[in-house]
Tab-separated table of C-alpha atoms in Angstrom:
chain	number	residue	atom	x	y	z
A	1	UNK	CA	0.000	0.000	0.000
A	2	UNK	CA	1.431	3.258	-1.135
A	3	UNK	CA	2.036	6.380	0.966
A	4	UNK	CA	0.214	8.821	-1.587
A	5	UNK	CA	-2.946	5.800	-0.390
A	6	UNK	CA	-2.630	5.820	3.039
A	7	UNK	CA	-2.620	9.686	3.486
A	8	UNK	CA	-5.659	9.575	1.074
A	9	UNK	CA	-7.828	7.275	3.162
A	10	UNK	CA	-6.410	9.094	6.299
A	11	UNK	CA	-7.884	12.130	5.330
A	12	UNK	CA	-10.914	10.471	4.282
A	13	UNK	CA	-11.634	8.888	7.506
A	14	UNK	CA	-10.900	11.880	9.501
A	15	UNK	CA	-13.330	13.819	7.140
A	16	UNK	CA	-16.109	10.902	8.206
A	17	UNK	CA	-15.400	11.327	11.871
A	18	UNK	CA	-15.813	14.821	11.973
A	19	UNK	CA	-19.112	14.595	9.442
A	20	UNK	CA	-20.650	12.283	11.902
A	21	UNK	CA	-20.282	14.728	15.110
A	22	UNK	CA	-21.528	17.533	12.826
A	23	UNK	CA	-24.348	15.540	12.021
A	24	UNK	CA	-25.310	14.232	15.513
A	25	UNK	CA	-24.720	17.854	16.750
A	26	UNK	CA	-27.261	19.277	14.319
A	27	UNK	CA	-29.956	17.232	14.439
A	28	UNK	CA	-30.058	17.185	17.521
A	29	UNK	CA	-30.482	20.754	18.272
A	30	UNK	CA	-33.203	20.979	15.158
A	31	UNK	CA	-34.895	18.059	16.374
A	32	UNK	CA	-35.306	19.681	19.644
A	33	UNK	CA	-35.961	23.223	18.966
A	34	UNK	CA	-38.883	21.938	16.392
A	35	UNK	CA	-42.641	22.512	17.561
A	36	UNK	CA	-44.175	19.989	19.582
A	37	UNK	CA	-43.501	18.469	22.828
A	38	UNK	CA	-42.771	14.883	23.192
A	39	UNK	CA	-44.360	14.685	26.302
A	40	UNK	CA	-48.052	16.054	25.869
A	41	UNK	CA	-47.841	13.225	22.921
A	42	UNK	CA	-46.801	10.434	25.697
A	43	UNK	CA	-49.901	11.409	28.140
A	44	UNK	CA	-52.277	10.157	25.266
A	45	UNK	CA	-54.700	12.978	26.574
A	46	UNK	CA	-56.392	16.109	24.282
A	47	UNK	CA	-55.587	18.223	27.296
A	48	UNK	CA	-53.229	17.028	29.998
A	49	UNK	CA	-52.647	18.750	33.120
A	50	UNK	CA	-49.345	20.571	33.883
A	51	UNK	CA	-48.365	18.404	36.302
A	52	UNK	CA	-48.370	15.377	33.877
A	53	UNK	CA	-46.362	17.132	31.428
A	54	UNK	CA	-43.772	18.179	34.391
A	55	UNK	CA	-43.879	14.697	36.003
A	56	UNK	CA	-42.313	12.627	32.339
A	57	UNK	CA	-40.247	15.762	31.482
A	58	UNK	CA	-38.610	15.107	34.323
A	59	UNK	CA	-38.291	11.507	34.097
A	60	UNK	CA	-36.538	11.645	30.572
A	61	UNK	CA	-34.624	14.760	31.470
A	62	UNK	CA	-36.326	16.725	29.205
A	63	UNK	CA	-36.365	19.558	31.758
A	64	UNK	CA	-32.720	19.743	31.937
A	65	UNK	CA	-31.237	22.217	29.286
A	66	UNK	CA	-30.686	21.839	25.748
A	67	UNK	CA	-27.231	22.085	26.347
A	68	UNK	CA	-27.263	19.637	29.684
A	69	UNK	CA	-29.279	17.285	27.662
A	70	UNK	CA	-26.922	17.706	24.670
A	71	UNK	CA	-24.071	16.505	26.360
A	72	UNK	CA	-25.594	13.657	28.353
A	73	UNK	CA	-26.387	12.331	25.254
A	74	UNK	CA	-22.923	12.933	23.989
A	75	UNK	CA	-21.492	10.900	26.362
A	76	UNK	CA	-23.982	8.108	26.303
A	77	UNK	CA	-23.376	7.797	22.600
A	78	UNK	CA	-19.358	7.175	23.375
A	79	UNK	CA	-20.996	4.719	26.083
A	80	UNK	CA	-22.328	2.637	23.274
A	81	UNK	CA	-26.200	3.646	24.262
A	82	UNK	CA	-28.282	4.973	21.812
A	83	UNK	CA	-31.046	6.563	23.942
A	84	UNK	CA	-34.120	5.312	25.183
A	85	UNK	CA	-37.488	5.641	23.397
A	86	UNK	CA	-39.721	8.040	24.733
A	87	UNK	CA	-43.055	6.520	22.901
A	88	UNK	CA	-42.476	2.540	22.771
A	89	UNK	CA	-40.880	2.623	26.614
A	90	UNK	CA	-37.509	0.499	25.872
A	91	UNK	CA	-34.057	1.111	24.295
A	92	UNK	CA	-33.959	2.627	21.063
A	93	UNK	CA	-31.634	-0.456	19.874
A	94	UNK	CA	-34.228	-2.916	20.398
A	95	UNK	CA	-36.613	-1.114	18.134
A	96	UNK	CA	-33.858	-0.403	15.552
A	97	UNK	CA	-32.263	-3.724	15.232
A	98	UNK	CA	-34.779	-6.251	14.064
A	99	UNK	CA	-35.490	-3.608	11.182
A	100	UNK	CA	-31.953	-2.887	9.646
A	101	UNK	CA	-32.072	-6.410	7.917
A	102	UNK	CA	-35.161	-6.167	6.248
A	103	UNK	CA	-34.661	-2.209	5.329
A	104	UNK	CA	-31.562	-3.255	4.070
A	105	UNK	CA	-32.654	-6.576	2.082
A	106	UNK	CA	-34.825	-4.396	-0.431
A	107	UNK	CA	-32.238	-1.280	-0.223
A	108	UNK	CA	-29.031	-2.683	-0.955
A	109	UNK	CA	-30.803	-5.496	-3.325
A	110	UNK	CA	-32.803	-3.007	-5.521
A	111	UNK	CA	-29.451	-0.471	-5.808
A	112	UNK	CA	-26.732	-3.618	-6.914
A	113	UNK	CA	-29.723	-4.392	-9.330
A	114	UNK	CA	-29.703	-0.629	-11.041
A	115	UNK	CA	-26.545	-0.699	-10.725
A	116	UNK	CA	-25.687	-3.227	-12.982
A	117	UNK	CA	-28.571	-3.196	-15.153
A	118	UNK	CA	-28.401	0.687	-15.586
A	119	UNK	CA	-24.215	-0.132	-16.637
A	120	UNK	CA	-25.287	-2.746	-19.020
A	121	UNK	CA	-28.216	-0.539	-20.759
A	122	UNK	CA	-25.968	2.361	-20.808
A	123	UNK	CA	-23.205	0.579	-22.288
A	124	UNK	CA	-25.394	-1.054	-24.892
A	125	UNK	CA	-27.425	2.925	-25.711
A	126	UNK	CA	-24.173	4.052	-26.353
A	127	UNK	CA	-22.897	1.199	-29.071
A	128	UNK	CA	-26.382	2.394	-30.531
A	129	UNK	CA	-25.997	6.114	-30.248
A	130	UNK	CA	-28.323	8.267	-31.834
A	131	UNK	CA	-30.594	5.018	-33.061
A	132	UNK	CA	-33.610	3.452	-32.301
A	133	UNK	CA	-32.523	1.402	-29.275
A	134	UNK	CA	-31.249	4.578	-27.781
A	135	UNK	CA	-33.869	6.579	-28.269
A	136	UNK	CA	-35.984	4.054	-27.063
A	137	UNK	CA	-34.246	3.179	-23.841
A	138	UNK	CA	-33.697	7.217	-23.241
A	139	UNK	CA	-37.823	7.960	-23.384
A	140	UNK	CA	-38.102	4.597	-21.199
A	141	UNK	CA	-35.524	5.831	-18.433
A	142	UNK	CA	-37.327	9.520	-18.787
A	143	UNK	CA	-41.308	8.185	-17.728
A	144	UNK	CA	-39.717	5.839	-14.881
A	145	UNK	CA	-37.835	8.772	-13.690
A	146	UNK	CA	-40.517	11.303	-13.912
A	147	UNK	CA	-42.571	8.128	-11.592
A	148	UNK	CA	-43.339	8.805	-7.663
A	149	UNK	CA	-42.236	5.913	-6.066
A	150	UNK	CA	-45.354	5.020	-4.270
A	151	UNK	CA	-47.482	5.453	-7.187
A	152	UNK	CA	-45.667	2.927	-9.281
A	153	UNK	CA	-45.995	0.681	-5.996
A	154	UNK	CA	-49.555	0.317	-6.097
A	155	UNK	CA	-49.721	0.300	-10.067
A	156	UNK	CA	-47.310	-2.714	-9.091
A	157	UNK	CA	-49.324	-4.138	-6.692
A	158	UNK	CA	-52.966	-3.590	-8.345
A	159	UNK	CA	-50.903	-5.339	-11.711
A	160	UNK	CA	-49.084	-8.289	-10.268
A	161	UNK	CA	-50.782	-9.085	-6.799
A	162	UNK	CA	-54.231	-7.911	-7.398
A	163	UNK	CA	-54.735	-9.090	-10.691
A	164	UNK	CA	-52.681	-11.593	-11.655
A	165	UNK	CA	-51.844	-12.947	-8.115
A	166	UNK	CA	-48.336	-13.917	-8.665
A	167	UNK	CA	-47.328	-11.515	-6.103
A	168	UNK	CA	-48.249	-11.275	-2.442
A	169	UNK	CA	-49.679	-7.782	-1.897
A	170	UNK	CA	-47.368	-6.575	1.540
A	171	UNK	CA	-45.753	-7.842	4.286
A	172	UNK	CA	-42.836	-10.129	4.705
A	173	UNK	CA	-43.857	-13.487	5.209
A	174	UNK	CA	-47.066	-14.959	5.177
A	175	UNK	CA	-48.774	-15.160	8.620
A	176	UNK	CA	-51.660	-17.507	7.755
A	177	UNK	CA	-48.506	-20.163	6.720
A	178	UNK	CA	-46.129	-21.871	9.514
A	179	UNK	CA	-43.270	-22.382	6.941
A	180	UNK	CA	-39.792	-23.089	7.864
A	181	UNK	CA	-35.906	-23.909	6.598
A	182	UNK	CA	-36.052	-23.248	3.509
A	183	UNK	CA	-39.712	-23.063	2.511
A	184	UNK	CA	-39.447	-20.231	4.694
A	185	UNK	CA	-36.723	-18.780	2.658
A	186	UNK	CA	-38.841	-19.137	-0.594
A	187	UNK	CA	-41.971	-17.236	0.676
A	188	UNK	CA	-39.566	-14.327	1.772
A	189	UNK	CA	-38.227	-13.624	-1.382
A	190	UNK	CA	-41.761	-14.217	-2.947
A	191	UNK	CA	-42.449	-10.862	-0.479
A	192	UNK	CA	-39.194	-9.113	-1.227
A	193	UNK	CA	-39.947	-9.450	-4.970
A	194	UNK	CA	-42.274	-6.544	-5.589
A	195	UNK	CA	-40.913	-3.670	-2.954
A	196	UNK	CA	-37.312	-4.605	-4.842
A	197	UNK	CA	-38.457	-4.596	-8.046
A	198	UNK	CA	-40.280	-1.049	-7.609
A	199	UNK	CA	-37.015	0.536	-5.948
A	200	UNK	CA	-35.142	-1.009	-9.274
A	201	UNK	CA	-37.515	1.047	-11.047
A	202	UNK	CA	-37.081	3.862	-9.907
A	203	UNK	CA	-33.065	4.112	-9.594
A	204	UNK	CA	-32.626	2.373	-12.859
A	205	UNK	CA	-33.104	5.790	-14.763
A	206	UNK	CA	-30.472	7.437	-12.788
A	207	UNK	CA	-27.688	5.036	-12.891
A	208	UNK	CA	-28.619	4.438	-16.857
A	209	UNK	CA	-28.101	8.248	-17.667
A	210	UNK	CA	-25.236	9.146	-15.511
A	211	UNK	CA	-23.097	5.873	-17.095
A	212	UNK	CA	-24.239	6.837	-20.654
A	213	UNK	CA	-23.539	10.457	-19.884
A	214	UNK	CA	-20.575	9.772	-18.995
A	215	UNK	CA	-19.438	7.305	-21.649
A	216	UNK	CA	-20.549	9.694	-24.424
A	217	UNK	CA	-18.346	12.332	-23.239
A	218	UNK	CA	-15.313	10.048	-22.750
A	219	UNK	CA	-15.607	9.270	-26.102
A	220	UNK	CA	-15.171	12.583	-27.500
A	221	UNK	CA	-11.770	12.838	-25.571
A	222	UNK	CA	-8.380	12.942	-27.041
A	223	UNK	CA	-7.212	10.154	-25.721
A	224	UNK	CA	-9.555	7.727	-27.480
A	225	UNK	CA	-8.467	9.827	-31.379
A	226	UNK	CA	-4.648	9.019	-30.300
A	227	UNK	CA	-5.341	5.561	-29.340
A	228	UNK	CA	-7.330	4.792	-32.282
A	229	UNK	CA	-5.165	6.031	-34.618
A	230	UNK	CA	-1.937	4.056	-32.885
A	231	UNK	CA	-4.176	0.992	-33.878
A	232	UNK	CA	-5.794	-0.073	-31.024
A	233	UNK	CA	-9.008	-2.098	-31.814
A	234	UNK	CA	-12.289	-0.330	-30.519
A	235	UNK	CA	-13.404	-3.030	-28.281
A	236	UNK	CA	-10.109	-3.770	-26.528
A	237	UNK	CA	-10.427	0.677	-26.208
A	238	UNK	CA	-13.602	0.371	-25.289
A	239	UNK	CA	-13.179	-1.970	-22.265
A	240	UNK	CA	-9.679	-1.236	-21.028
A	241	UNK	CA	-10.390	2.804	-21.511
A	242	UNK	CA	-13.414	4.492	-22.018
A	243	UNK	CA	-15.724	1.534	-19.523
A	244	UNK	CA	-12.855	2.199	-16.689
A	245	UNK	CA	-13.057	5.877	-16.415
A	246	UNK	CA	-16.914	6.309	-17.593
A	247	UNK	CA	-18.191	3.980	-14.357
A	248	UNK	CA	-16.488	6.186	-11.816
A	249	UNK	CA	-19.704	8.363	-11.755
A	250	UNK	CA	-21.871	5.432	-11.238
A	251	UNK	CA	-19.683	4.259	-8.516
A	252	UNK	CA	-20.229	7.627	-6.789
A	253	UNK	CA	-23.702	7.523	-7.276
A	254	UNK	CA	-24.022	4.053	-5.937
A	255	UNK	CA	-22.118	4.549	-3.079
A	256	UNK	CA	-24.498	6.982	-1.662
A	257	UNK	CA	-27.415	5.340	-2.701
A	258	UNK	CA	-26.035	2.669	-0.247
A	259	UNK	CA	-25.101	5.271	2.156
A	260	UNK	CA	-29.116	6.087	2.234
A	261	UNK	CA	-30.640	2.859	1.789
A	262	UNK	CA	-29.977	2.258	6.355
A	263	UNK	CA	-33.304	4.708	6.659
A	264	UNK	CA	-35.154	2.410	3.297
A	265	UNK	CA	-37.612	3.404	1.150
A	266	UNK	CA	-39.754	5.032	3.529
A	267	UNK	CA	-42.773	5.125	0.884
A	268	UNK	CA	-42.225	1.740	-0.008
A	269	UNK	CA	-42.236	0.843	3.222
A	270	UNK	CA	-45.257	2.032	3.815
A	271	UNK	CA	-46.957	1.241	0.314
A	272	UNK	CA	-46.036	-2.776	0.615
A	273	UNK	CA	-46.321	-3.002	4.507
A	274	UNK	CA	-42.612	-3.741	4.860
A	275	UNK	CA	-41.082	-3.701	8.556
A	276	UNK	CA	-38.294	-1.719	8.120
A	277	UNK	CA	-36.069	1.927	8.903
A	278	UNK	CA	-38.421	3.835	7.003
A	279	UNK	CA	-41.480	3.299	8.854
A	280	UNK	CA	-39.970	3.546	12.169
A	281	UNK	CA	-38.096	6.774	11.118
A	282	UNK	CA	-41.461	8.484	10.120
A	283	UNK	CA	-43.309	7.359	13.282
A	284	UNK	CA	-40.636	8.904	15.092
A	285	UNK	CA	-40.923	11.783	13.449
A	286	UNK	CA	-44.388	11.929	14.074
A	287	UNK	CA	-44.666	10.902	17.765
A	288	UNK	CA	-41.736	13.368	18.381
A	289	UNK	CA	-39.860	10.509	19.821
A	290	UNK	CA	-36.176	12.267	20.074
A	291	UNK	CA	-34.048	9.651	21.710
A	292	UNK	CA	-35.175	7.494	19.120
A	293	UNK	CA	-35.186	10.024	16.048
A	294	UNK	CA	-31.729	10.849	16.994
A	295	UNK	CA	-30.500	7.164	17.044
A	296	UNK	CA	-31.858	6.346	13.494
A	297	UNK	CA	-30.042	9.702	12.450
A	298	UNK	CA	-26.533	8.746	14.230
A	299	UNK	CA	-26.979	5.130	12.254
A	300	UNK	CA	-27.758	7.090	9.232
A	301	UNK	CA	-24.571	9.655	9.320
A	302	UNK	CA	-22.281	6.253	10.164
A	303	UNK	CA	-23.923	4.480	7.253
A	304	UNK	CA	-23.561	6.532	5.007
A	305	UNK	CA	-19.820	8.156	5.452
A	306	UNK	CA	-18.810	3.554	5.651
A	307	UNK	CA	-20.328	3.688	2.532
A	308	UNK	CA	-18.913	6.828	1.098
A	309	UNK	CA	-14.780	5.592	2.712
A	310	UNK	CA	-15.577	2.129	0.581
A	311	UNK	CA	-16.823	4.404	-2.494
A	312	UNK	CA	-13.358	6.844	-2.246
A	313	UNK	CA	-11.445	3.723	-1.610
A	314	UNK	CA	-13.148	2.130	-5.017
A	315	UNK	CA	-12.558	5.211	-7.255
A	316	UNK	CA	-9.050	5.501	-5.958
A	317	UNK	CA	-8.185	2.083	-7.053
A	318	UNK	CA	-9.984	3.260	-10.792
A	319	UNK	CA	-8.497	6.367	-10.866
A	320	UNK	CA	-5.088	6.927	-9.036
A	321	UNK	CA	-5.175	10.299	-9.447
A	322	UNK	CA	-7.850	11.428	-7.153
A	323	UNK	CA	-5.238	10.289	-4.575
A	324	UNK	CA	-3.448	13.671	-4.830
A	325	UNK	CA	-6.376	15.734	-4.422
């Protein structure tokens, strides 16, 4: 590993560090300074009396001061603890855990999908530029872009469960069947099929015109007139030249797709019944649950600058030259 490397990914890491304090720091005075008051919406009452509203701010410390309550949670974060949740009365973590694998089965599925199908289809617009295949695929990637997610998850569901019932309409497993091994296995992915297959959908478009974007312009650089005219064949240019430095983009893009996929799809979520990040962010939101807004937020700013250190580390190995910068 070269020293030019090392100092590269140094930086990069330090940058992530200090990203992730000045994420936690902000939120957490936004989140608190918002309107509403998480607990008038724990007494379940219209009109609750003062001294209910005095009684749980002081057993959450919410009567403390911002900047009291600021660093208490500081230093419980360094502790490992995440906070406790106001609204479902037990450690954020418990809540958050069982939901990360399913947010992230649809998430991380649906963006290596686009990814490599958007590549492919970009790759094969541009051997066709300016034809009908192009055109064609360009007007395609244009509606499903233009598409609200949600809306092409019922058209989805009304199509493929409703009507032709090869889909299940929501959920993740079927509760009316006691399957197991790998039966069990089978009827998940039967679930996952639709909720991944909308997300596709609706990334596809931007991976597919970034890459052929991208491509398109490489094309029209020097480099590829010299090495055509020193002989080189236009497929072994194609592969070895224009392909390595036209996917950087999509790498880039990818990476923080992944870097936002920890809070899902909250619309899908919600559209296809789907336990996952999403729904329990928005609930949160809702319920003005802080403790446990704040710890899908901290899992969101570590998520995503992991994913964006892998994606520098990735482009760095394609391009050597972004380790000087």
């Amino acid at each position: 590993m070269d020293v030019l490397f090392v100092k590269y990914l140094s930086r990069r890491i330090l940058s992530a560090v200090l990203l992730i304090v000045l994420v936690i720091t902000i939120n957490f005075f936004i989140i608190h300074l918002a309107p509403g008051d998480p607990a008038t919406i724990m007494t379940g009452l219209e009109n609750p009396s003062p001294q209910i509203i005095e009684a749980l701010k002081r057993k959450y410390g919410l009567d403390k001061p911002l900047v009291v309550q600021y660093l208490k949670y500081m230093t419980n974060l360094l502790r490992g603890d995440l906070g406790f949740s106001y609204v479902y009365d037990q450690p954020s973590w418990k809540l958050i855990g069982p939901r990360i694998f399913p947010t992230l089965s649809i998430t991380v599925t649906a963006s290596i999908l686009a990814f490599a199908l958007g590549t492919y289809l970009a790759v094969l617009a541009s051997r066709l530029r300016r034809k009908f295949g192009d055109l064609f695929l360009s007007l395609i990637s244009y509606i499903l872009y233009a598409m609200p997610s949600f809306w092409l998850g019922l058209i989805l569901i009304l199509v493929f469960a409703s009507k032709l019932k090869w889909f299940p309409t929501s959920g993740m497993f079927d509760m009316r069947a006691s399957y197991e091994g790998f039966r069990k296995v089978l009827d998940y992915l039967h679930h996952l099929f639709l909720p991944v297959f909308t997300l596709l959908l609706i990334q596809l478009p931007v991976f597919y015109r970034v890459t052929r974007a991208s491509i398109v312009q490489n094309l029209r650089e020097d480099y590829v007139t010299v090495l055509s005219a020193v002989g080189i064949s236009n497929d072994r240019l194609f592969k070895k030249y224009v392909m390595k430095n036209s996917i950087i983009p999509a790498v880039t893009i990818f990476g923080i797709t992944l870097g936002f996929s920890i809070t899902g799809a909250a619309l899908i979520e919600i559209v296809f019944a789907w336990p996952g990040m999403g729904r329990l962010l928005l609930d949160a939101v809702f319920r003005r649950d802080y403790q446990l807004l704040l710890s899908i937020y901290f899992l969101m700013a570590v998520f995503i600058s992991v994913a964006m250190i892998v994606t520098d580390i990735v482009i760095a190995i394609l391009d050597p030259r972004v380790r000087l910068l």
